[in-house]
PDB file of C-alpha atoms in Angstrom:
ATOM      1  CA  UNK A   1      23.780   3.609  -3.267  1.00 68.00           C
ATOM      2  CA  UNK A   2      22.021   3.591  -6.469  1.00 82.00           C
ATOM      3  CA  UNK A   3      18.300   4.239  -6.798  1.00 82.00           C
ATOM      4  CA  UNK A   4      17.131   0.736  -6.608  1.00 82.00           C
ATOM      5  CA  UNK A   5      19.380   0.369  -3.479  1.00 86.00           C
ATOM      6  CA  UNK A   6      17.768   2.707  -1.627  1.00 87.00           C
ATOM      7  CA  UNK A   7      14.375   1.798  -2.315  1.00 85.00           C
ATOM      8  CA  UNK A   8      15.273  -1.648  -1.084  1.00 87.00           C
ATOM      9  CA  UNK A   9      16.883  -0.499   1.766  1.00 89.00           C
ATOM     10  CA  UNK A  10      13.831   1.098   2.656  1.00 88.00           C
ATOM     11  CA  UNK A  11      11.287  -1.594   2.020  1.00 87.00           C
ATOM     12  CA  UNK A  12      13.201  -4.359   3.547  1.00 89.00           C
ATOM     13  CA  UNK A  13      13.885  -2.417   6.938  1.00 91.00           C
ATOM     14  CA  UNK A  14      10.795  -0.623   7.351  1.00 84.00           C
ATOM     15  CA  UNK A  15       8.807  -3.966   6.303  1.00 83.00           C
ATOM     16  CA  UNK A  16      10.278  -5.456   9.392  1.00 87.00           C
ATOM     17  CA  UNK A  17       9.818  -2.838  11.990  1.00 85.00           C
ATOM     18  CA  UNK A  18       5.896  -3.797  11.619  1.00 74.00           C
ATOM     19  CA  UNK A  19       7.260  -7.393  13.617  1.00 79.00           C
ATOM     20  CA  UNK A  20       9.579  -4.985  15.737  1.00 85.00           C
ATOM     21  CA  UNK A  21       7.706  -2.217  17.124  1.00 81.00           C
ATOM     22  CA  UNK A  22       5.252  -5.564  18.753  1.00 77.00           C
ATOM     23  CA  UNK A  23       7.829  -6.349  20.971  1.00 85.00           C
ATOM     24  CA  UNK A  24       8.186  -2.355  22.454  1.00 85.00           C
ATOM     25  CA  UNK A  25       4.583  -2.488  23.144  1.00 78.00           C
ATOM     26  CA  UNK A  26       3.437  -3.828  27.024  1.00 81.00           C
ATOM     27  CA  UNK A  27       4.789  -1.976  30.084  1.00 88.00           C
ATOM     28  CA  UNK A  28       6.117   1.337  28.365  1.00 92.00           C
ATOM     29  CA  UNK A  29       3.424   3.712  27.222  1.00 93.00           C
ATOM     30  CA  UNK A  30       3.844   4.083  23.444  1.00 91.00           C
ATOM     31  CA  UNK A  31       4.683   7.624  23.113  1.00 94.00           C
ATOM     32  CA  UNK A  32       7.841   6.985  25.650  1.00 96.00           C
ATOM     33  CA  UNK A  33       9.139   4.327  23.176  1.00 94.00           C
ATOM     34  CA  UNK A  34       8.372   6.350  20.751  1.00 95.00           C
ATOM     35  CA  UNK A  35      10.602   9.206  22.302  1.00 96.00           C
ATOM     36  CA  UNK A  36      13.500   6.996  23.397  1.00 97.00           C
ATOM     37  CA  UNK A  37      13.797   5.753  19.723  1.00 95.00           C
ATOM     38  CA  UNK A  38      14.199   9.107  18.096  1.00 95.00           C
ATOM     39  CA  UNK A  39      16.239  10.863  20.933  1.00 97.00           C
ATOM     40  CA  UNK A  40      18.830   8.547  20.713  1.00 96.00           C
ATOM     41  CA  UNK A  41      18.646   7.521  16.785  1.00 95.00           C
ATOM     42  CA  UNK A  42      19.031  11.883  16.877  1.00 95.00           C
ATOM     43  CA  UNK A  43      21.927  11.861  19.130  1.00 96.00           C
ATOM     44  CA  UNK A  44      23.670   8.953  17.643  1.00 94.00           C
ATOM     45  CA  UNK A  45      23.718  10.814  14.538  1.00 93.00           C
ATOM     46  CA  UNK A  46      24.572  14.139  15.865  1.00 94.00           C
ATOM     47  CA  UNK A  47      27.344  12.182  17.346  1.00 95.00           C
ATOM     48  CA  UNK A  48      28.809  10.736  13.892  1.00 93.00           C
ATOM     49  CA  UNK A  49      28.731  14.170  12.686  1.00 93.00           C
ATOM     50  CA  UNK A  50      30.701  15.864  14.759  1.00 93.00           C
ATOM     51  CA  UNK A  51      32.851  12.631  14.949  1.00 93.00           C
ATOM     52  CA  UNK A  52      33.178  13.477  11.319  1.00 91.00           C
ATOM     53  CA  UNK A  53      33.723  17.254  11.575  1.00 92.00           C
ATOM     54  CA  UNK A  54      30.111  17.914   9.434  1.00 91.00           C
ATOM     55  CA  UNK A  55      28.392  20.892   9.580  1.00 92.00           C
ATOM     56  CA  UNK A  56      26.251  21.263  12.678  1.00 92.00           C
ATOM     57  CA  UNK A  57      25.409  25.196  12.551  1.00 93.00           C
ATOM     58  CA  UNK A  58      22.282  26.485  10.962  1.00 95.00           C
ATOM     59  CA  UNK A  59      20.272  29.214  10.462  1.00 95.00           C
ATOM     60  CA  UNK A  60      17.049  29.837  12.567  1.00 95.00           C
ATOM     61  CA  UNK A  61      15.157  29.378   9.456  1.00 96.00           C
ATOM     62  CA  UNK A  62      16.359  26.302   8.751  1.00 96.00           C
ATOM     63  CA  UNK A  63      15.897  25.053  12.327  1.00 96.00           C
ATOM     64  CA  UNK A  64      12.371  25.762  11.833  1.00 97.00           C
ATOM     65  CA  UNK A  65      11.833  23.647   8.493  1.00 96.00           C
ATOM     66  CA  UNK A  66      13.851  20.805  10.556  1.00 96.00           C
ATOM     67  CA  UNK A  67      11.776  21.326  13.644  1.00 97.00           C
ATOM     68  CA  UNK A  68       8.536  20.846  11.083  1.00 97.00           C
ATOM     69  CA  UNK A  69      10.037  17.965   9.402  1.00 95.00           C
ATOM     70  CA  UNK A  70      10.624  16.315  12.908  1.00 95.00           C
ATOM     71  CA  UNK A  71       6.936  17.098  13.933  1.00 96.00           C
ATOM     72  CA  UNK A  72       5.080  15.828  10.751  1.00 96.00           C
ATOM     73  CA  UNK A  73       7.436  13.000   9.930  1.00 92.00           C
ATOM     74  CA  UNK A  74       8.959  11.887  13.625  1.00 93.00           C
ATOM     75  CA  UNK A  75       6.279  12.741  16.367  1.00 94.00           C
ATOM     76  CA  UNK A  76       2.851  13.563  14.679  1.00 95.00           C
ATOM     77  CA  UNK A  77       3.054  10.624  12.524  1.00 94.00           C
ATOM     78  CA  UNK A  78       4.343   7.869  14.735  1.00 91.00           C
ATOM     79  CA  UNK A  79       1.862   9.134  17.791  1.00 92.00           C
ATOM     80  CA  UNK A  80      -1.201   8.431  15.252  1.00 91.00           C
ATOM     81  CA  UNK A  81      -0.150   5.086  14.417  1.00 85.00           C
ATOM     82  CA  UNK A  82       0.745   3.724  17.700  1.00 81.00           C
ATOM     83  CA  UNK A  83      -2.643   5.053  18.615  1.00 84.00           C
ATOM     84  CA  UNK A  84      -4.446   3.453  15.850  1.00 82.00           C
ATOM     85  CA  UNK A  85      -3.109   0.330  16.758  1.00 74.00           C
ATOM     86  CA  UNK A  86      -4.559   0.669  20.047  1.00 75.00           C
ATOM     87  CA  UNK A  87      -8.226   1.003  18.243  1.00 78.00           C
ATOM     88  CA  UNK A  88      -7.829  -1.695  15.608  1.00 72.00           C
ATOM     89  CA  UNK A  89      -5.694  -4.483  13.738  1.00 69.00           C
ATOM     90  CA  UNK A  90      -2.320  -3.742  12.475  1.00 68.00           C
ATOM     91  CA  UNK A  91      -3.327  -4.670   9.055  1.00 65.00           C
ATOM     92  CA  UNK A  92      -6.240  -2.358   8.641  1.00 68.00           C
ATOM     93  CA  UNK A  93      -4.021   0.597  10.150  1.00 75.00           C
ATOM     94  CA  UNK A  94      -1.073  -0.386   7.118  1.00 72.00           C
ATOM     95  CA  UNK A  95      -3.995  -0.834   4.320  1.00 70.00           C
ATOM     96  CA  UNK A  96      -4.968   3.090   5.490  1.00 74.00           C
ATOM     97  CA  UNK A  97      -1.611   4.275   5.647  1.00 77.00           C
ATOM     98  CA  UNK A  98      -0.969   2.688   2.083  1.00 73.00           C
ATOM     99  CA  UNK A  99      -2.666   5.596   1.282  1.00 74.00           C
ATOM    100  CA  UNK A 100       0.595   8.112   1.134  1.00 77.00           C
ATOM    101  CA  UNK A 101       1.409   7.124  -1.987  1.00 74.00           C
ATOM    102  CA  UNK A 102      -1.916   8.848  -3.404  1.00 75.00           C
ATOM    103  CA  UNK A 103      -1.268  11.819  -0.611  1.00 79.00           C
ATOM    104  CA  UNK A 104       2.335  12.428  -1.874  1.00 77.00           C
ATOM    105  CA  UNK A 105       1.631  12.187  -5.530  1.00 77.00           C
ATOM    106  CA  UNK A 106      -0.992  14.953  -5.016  1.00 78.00           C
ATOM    107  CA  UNK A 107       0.686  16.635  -2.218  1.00 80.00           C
ATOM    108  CA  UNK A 108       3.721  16.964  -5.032  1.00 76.00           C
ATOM    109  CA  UNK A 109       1.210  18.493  -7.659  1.00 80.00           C
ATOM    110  CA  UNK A 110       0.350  21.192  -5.260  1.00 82.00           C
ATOM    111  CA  UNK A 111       2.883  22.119  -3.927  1.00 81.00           C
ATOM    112  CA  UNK A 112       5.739  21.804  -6.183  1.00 75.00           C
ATOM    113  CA  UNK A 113       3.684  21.132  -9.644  1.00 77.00           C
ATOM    114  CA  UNK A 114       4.910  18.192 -10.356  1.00 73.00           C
ATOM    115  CA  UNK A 115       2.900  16.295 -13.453  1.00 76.00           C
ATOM    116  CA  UNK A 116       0.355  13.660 -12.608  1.00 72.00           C
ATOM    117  CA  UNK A 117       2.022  10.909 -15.102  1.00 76.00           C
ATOM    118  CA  UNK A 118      -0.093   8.014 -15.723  1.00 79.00           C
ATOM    119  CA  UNK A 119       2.261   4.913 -14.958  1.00 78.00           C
ATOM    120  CA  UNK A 120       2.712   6.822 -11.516  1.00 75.00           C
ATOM    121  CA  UNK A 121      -1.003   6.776 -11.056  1.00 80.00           C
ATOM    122  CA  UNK A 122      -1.560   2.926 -12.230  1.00 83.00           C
ATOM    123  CA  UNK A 123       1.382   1.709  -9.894  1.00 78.00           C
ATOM    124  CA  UNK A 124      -0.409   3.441  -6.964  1.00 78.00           C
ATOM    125  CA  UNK A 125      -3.802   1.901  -7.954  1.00 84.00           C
ATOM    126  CA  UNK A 126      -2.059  -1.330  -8.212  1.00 84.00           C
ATOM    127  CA  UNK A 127      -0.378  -0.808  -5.331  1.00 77.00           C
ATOM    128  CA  UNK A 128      -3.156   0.627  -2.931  1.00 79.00           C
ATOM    129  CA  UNK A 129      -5.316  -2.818  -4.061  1.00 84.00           C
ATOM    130  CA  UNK A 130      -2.996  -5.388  -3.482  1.00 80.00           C
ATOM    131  CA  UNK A 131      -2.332  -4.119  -0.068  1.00 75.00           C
ATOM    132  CA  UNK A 132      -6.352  -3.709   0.070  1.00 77.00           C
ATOM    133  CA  UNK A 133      -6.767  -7.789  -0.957  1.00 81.00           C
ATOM    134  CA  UNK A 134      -3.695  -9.233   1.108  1.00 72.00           C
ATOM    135  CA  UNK A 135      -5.107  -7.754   4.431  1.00 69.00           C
ATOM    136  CA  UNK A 136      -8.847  -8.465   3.243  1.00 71.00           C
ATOM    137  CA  UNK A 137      -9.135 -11.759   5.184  1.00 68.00           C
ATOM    138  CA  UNK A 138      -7.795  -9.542   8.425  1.00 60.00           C
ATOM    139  CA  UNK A 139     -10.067  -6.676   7.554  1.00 59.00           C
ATOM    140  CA  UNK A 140     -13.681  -9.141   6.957  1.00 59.00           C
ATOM    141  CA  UNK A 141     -12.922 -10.291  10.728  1.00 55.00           C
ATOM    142  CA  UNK A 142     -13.789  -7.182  11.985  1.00 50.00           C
ATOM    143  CA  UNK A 143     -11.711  -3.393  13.183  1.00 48.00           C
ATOM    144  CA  UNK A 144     -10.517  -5.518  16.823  1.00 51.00           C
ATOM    145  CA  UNK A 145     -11.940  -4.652  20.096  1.00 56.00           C
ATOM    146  CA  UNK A 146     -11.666  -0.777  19.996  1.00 65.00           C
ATOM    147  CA  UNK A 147     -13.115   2.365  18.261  1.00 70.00           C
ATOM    148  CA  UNK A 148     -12.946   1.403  14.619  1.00 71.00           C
ATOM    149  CA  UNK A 149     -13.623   5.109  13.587  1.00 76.00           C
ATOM    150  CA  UNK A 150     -11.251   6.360  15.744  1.00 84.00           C
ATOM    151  CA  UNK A 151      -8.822   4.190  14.571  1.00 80.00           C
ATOM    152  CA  UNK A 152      -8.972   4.800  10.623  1.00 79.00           C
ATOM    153  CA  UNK A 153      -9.141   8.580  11.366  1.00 86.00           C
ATOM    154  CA  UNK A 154      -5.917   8.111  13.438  1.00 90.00           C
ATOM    155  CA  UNK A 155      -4.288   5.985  10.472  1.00 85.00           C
ATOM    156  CA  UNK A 156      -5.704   8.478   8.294  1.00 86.00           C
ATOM    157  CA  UNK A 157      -4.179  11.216   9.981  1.00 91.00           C
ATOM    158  CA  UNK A 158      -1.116   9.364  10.233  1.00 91.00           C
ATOM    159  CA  UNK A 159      -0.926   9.077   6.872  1.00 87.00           C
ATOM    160  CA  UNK A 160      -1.592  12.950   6.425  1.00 91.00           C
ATOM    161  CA  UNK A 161       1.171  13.929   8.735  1.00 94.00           C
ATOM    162  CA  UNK A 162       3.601  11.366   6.985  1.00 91.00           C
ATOM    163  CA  UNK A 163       2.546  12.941   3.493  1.00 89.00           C
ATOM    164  CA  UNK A 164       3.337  16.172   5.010  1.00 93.00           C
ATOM    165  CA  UNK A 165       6.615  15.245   6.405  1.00 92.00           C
ATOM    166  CA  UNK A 166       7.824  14.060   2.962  1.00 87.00           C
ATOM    167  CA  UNK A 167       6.625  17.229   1.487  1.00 90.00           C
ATOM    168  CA  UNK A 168       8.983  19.447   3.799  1.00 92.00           C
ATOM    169  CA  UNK A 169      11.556  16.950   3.957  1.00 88.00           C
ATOM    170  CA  UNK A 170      11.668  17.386   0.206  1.00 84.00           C
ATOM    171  CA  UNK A 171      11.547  21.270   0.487  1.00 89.00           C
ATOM    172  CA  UNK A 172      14.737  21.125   2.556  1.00 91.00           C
ATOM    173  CA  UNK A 173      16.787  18.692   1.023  1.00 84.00           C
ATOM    174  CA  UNK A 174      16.034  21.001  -2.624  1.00 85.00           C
ATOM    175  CA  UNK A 175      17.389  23.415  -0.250  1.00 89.00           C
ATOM    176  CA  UNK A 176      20.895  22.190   0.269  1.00 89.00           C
ATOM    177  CA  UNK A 177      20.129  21.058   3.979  1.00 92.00           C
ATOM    178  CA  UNK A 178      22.533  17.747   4.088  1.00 90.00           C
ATOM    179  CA  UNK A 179      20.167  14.290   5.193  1.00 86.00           C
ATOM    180  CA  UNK A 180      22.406  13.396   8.062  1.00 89.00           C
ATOM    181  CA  UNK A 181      22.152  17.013  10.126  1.00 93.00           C
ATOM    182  CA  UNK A 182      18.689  17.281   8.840  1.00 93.00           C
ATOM    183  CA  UNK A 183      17.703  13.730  10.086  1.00 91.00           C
ATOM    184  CA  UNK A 184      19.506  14.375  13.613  1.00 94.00           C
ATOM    185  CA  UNK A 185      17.732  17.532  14.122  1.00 96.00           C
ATOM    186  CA  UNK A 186      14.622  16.522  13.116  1.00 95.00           C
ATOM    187  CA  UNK A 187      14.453  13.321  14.827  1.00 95.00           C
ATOM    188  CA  UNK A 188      15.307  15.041  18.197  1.00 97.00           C
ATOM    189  CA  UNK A 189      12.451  18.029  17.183  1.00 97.00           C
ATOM    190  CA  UNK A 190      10.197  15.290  16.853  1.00 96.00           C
ATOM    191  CA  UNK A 191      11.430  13.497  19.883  1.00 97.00           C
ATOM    192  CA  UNK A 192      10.642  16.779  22.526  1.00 96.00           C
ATOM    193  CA  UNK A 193       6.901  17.225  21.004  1.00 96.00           C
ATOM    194  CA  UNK A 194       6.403  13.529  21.747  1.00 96.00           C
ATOM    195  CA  UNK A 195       7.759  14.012  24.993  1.00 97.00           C
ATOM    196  CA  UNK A 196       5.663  16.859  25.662  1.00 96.00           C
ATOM    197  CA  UNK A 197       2.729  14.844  24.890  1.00 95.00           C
ATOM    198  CA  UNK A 198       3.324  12.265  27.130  1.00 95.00           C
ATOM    199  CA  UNK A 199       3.700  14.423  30.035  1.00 96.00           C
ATOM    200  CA  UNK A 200       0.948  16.457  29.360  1.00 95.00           C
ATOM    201  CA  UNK A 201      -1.054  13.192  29.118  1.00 93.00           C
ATOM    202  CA  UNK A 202       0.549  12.292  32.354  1.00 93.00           C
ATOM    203  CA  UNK A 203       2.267   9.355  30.634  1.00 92.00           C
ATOM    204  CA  UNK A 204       4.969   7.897  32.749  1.00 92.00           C
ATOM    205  CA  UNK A 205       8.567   7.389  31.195  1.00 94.00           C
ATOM    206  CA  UNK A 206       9.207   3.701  32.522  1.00 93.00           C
ATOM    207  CA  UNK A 207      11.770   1.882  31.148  1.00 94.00           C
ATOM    208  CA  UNK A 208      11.887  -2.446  30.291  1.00 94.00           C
ATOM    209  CA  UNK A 209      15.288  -3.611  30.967  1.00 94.00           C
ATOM    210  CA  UNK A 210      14.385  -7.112  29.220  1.00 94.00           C
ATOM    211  CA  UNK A 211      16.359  -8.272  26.569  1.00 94.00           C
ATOM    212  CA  UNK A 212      13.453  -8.005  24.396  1.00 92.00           C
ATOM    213  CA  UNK A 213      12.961  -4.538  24.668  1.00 93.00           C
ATOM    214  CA  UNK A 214      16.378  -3.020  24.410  1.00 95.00           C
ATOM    215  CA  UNK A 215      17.441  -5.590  21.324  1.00 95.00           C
ATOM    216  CA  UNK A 216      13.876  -4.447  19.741  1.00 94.00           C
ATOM    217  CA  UNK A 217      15.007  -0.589  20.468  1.00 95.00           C
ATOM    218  CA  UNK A 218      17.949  -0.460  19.417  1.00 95.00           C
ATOM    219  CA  UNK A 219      17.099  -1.751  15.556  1.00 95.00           C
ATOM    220  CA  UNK A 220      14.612   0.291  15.537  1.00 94.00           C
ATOM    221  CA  UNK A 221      16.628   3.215  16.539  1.00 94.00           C
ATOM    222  CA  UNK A 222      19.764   2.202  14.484  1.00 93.00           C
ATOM    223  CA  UNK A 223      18.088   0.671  11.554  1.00 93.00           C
ATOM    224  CA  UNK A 224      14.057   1.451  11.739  1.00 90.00           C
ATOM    225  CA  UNK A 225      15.011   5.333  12.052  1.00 89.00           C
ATOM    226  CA  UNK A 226      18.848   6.198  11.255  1.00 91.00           C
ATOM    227  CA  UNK A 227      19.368   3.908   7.971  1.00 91.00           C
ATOM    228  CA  UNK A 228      15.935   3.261   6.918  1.00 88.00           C
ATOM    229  CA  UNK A 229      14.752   7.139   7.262  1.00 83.00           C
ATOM    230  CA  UNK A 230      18.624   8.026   5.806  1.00 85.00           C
ATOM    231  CA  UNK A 231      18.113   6.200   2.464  1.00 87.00           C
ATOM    232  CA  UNK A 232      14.603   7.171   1.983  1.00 83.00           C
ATOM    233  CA  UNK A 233      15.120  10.772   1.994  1.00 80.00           C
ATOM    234  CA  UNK A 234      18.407  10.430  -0.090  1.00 84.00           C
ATOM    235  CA  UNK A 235      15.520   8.687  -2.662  1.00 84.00           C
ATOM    236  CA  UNK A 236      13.077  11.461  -2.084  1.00 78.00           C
ATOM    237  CA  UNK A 237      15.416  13.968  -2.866  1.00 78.00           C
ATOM    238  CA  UNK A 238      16.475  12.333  -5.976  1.00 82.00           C
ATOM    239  CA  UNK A 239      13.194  11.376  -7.455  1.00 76.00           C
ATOM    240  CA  UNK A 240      10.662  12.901  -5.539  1.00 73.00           C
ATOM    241  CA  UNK A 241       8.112  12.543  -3.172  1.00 64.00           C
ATOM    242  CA  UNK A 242       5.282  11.245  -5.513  1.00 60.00           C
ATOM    243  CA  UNK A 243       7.307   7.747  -6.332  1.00 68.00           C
ATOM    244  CA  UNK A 244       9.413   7.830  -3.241  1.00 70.00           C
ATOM    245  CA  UNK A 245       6.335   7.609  -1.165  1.00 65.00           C
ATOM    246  CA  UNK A 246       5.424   4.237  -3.523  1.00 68.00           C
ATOM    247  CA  UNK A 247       7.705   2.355  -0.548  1.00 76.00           C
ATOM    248  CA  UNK A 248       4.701   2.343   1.868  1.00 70.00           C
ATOM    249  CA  UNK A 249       2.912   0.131  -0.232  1.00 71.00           C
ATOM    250  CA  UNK A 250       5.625  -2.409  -0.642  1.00 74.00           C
ATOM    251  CA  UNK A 251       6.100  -1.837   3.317  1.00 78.00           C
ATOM    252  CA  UNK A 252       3.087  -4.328   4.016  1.00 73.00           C
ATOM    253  CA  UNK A 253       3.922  -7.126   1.721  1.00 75.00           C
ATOM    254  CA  UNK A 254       7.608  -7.338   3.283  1.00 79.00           C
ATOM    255  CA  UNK A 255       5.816  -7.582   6.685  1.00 73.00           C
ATOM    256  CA  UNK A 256       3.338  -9.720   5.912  1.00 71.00           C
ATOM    257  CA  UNK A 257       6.290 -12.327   4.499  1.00 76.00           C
ATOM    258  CA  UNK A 258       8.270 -11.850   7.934  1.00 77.00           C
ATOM    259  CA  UNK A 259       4.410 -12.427   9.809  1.00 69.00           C
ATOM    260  CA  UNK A 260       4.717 -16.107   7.657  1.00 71.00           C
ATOM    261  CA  UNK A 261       7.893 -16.911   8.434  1.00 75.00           C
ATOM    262  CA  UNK A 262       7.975 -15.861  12.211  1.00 73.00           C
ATOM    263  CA  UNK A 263       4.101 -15.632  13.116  1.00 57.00           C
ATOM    264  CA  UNK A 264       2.304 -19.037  11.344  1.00 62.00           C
ATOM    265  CA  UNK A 265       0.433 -16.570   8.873  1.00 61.00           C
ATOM    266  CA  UNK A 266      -1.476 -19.015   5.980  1.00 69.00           C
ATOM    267  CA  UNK A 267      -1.131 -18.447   2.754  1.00 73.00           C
ATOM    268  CA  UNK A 268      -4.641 -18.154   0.548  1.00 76.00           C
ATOM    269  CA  UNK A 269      -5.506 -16.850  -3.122  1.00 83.00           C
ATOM    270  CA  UNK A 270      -6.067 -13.093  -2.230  1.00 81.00           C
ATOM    271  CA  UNK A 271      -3.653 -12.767  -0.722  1.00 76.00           C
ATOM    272  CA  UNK A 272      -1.076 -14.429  -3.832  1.00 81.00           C
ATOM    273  CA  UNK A 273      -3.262 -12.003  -6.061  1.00 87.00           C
ATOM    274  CA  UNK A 274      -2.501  -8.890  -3.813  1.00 80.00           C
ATOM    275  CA  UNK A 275       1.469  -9.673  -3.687  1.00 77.00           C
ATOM    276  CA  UNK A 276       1.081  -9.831  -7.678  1.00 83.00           C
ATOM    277  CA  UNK A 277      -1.029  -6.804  -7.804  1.00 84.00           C
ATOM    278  CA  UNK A 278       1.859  -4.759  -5.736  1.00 75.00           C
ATOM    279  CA  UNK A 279       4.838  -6.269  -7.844  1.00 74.00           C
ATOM    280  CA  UNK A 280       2.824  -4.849 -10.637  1.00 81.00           C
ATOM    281  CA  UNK A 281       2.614  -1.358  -9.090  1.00 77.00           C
ATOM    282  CA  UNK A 282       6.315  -1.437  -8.599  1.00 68.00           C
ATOM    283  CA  UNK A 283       6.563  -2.182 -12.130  1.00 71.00           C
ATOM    284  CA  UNK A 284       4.795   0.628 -13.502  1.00 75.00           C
ATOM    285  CA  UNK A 285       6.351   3.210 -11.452  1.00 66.00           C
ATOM    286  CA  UNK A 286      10.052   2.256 -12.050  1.00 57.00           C
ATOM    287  CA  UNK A 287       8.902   1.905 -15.870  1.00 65.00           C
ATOM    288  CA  UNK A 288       7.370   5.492 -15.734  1.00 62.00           C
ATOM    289  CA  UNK A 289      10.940   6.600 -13.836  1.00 52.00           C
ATOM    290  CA  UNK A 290      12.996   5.017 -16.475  1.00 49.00           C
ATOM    291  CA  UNK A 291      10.656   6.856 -19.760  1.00 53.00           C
ATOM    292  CA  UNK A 292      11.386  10.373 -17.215  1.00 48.00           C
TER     293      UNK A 292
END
């Protein structure tokens, strides 16, 4: 896959898990779906390595950058948005989470001195304010029924964690550790601290046996975490966290098509301004990658 393919690839399956992950929540506690869905998306591809004779032996050192990879990017992440969710709307948790973009492009200047180029930094303007306009309608209606400021510092924090992630997942692929081993690893990493969480919390691991919920588990597992997660770090690796983290803000406006087609969403001026504003932000940072 070329560039361009897996940015797509990205966008178009992670823009519809916003639909999926609705139909996990109800009767299972969120941090149990969230462990079933990386466990198995980790075994599955633990599985189709050794079905493929890869390698599967590591150094201790490099289990530790996987086992931080899996905690920023797989548990710590995921718990803080399921959480948020719980506080307020979906759309003011992705307008907040929009944010990695701006985390990634400086967490890529710190730590790896990458240069602050100025069609990066318009296309995440761009970006970060058509996501800000298409949800404004949601946003003027008020947080939902929860703790608003617990709910943007959770989506914040998200957002952190996420920014993190990328960071080390971009230290280890420079470091020769191969996506599909580092994805398995890290995914099941990130599983176990979720699990711990949930029974610390005293969470109980239930299971729905509707239709609804396995169909809805396994895409997320098999296409939400294993391809989606696959082709995004392949794209980090090549050009870097700073644009590869640009897919979060063309996350919302794939979701927010699906929520039209599938959820009676209306269609108003802000929200046709927004869509434009993003295309535009897309724009400028694939011009700035082509001028590199």
């Amino acid at each position: 896959m070329n560039n361009l393919g897996l940015y797509l690839t990205s966008v178009l399956i992670w823009g519809s898990t916003w639909l999926v992950i609705t139909f996990q929540l109800g009767k299972v506690p969120p941090a149990v779906s969230i462990v079933y869905r990386f466990a198995l998306a980790g075994l599955v591809l633990l599985a189709w390595a050794r079905m493929k004779s890869l390698r599967l032996r590591f150094s201790p050192e490099d289990h530790l950058w996987m086992a931080l990879q899996g905690a920023l990017l797989f548990g710590v992440n995921y718990l803080c948005v399921y959480l948020a969710e719980t506080e307020i709307t979906s759309g003011l948790v992705a307008v907040v989470f929009s944010l990695l973009v701006v985390l990634n492009i400086v967490g890529a200047r710190i730590f790896f001195g990458t240069p602050l180029k100025s069609s990066t930094l318009l296309g995440a303007a761009l970006g970060i304010a058509g996501v800000a306009l298409v949800f404004l309608p949601e946003m003027s209606r008020g947080t939902g029924s929860g703790d608003s400021a617990l709910g943007v510092g959770l989506a914040l924090g998200g957002a952190l964690t996420a920014s993190l992630g990328n960071i080390v997942a971009y230290r280890n692929h420079g470091r020769g550790l191969p996506v599909v081993q580092m994805n398995a690893f890290g995914m099941l990493y990130g599983a176990l601290l979720v699990a711990l969480f949930a029974l610390v919390s005293r969470q109980t691991f239930l299971f729905e046996w509707s239709p609804r919920y396995i169909l809805s588990l396994a895409y997320l597992t098999l296409f939400g975490s294993i391809l989606a997660f696959g082709a995004f770090l392949v794209l980090l690796g090549k050009i870097g966290a700073d644009r590869a983290g640009y897919v979060t803000v063309a996350i919302p406006i794939v979701a927010l098509l699906l929520s039209s087609l599938f959820e009676g969403l209306r269609w108003h001026a802000t929200l046709v301004i927004g869509i434009l504003l993003c295309l535009a932000g897309n724009i400028a940072i694939l011009w700035g990658k082509q001028r590199t």
